[in-house]
Structure formats: C-alpha cells, structure tokens
Rosetta silent file (secondary structure, phi, psi, omega in degrees, C-alpha in Angstrom):
SEQUENCE: ILILHGSNDDFIPPSMGKKLFELSQSKLKYFKEINGADHRTVLKDDDKSGVVATEIIKFSNLPELSDNK
SCORE:     score description
SCORE:     0.000 S_00000001
   1 L     0.000  135.279  177.697    8.089    3.333   -0.414 S_00000001
   2 E  -117.434  123.309  177.240    5.036    1.109   -0.112 S_00000001
   3 E  -120.343  117.683  175.125    1.587    2.677   -0.276 S_00000001
   4 E  -110.967  129.546 -176.112   -1.426    0.473    0.397 S_00000001
   5 E  -140.314  136.935  178.553   -4.777    2.177    0.009 S_00000001
   6 E   -79.753  137.066 -179.301   -8.351    0.976    0.257 S_00000001
   7 L   -67.772  -22.864 -179.316  -10.577    1.616   -2.729 S_00000001
   8 L  -104.698   19.302 -179.469  -13.492    2.473   -0.391 S_00000001
   9 L   -68.115  116.222  178.645  -11.531    4.799    1.909 S_00000001
  10 L  -104.290    4.834  177.364  -13.806    7.738    2.660 S_00000001
  11 L   -95.590  -49.690  173.588  -11.412    9.328    5.181 S_00000001
  12 L  -123.233  109.029 -175.450   -8.394    9.723    2.897 S_00000001
  13 L   -59.255  143.460  178.032   -9.443    9.378   -0.739 S_00000001
  14 H   -53.996  -30.244  179.360   -7.532    6.838   -2.842 S_00000001
  15 H   -61.133  -29.696  178.360   -6.582    9.676   -5.184 S_00000001
  16 H   -71.685  -38.106  175.706   -4.435   11.141   -2.396 S_00000001
  17 H   -64.254  -41.307  178.195   -2.523    7.875   -1.998 S_00000001
  18 H   -64.545  -38.294  179.664   -1.975    7.749   -5.743 S_00000001
  19 H   -65.896  -42.134  175.573   -0.775   11.351   -5.720 S_00000001
  20 H   -58.091  -43.811  178.668    1.741   10.593   -2.958 S_00000001
  21 H   -59.797  -48.241 -178.396    2.985    7.674   -5.020 S_00000001
  22 H   -62.885  -36.251 -177.339    3.334    9.822   -8.133 S_00000001
  23 H   -80.378  -18.014 -179.154    5.163   12.578   -6.239 S_00000001
  24 L   -64.269  135.096  177.616    7.596   10.223   -4.524 S_00000001
  25 L   -93.864    4.863  178.453   11.089   10.449   -5.911 S_00000001
  26 L   -62.053  139.001  175.944   11.945    7.017   -4.574 S_00000001
  27 L   -79.193  -21.613  179.600   13.351    4.647   -7.167 S_00000001
  28 L  -114.367   98.024 -178.710   11.780    1.779   -5.271 S_00000001
  29 L  -142.520  148.966 -176.776    8.089    2.440   -4.912 S_00000001
  30 E  -147.425  133.320  177.707    4.946    0.362   -5.077 S_00000001
  31 E  -119.937  132.164  176.987    1.267    1.271   -4.895 S_00000001
  32 E  -133.934  121.986  173.969   -1.470   -1.258   -4.254 S_00000001
  33 E   -93.605  126.073 -178.004   -5.158   -0.390   -4.048 S_00000001
  34 E   -93.743  111.530 -175.367   -7.026   -2.918   -1.942 S_00000001
  35 L   -59.802  125.602  175.956  -10.411   -3.524   -3.523 S_00000001
  36 L    82.259   -5.304 -177.825  -13.312   -2.884   -1.163 S_00000001
  37 L   -83.378  145.700  174.165  -11.147   -1.828    1.785 S_00000001
  38 L  -116.633 -176.859 -172.695  -11.859    1.294    3.774 S_00000001
  39 L   -75.205  -37.697 -168.552   -9.747    3.321    6.185 S_00000001
  40 L   -92.505  -26.056 -171.816  -11.145    2.205    9.497 S_00000001
  41 L  -120.980    7.229 -175.085  -11.858   -1.512    9.179 S_00000001
  42 H   -55.748  -38.712 -177.741   -9.338   -2.875    6.677 S_00000001
  43 H   -85.176   -5.545  176.713   -7.402   -4.757    9.367 S_00000001
  44 H   -91.935   -8.295  179.328  -10.584   -6.103   10.977 S_00000001
  45 L  -100.636  119.219 -175.427  -11.530   -7.962    7.793 S_00000001
  46 H   -57.151  -44.189 -178.686   -9.653  -11.267    7.487 S_00000001
  47 H   -65.280  -47.278 -177.065   -9.527  -11.248    3.694 S_00000001
  48 H   -71.089  -36.996  177.717   -8.420   -7.643    3.370 S_00000001
  49 H   -68.044  -28.988  174.431   -5.923   -7.826    6.230 S_00000001
  50 H   -66.447  -37.998  176.248   -4.474  -10.878    4.497 S_00000001
  51 H   -63.975  -44.205  178.700   -3.958   -8.798    1.360 S_00000001
  52 H   -57.984  -50.321 -178.834   -2.225   -6.107    3.449 S_00000001
  53 H   -60.756  -43.412 -179.956    0.079   -8.680    5.066 S_00000001
  54 H   -61.499  -43.910 -179.260    0.861  -10.326    1.729 S_00000001
  55 H   -66.475  -37.999  177.375    1.748   -7.010    0.089 S_00000001
  56 H   -64.900  -43.739  179.909    3.997   -6.001    2.997 S_00000001
  57 H   -64.496  -44.921  178.951    5.797   -9.350    2.863 S_00000001
  58 H   -59.534  -44.715 -179.000    6.211   -9.170   -0.925 S_00000001
  59 H   -65.694  -44.736 -176.904    7.598   -5.645   -0.697 S_00000001
  60 H   -69.096  -18.681  178.879    9.927   -6.407    2.214 S_00000001
  61 L   -94.164    4.641  177.925   11.328   -9.412    0.350 S_00000001
  62 L   -61.661  137.069 -179.487   12.328   -7.444   -2.740 S_00000001
  63 H   -56.148  -31.643 -178.907   16.005   -8.030   -3.538 S_00000001
  64 H   -64.948  -20.261  179.582   16.561   -4.269   -3.620 S_00000001
  65 H   -95.481   -1.499 -177.604   15.757   -4.121    0.112 S_00000001
  66 L   -69.457  143.095  175.224   18.166   -6.889    1.029 S_00000001
  67 L   -74.637  -11.545 -175.947   21.093   -6.075    3.327 S_00000001
  68 L   -96.068   50.355 -179.080   23.230   -8.390    1.185 S_00000001
  69 L   -82.197    0.000    0.000   23.821   -6.003   -1.722 S_00000001
C-alpha cells in the first residue's frame, strides 16, 4: 500500500493518512508526506506533482512488486 499525503491538506488531515498507514496490515507499505502539498492542488503544482510521480515510480519498482518472483 502506498499512501501519499500533503502536509497542508485541510480536507483530509495528514493524521488520517498516517492512521490508515498504521492500521494497514500490509507487509509492503509506504507513507510519504509531501511537504507543502494540499488536497486540491497538489497535481497542479509542477514541483509537488513531480514528487508524487517519483514516489509512485519508486514504489512500483520495488522488487517485492515484481511479477518475476
């Protein structure tokens, strides 16, 4: 499970994303708080959307997610 959450999210507080992460029973889980990002405009900001894309790529490339196990 990958949870990306903006530190300035005023719609869904970052504490809720952290709680979901903590409650997940997944053995493969990763939480990343994106500094300065909010809920509504994170993907409209080039820098922050780049962080989102980078984190998704890093997570999806984990060996544990490979089909070649």
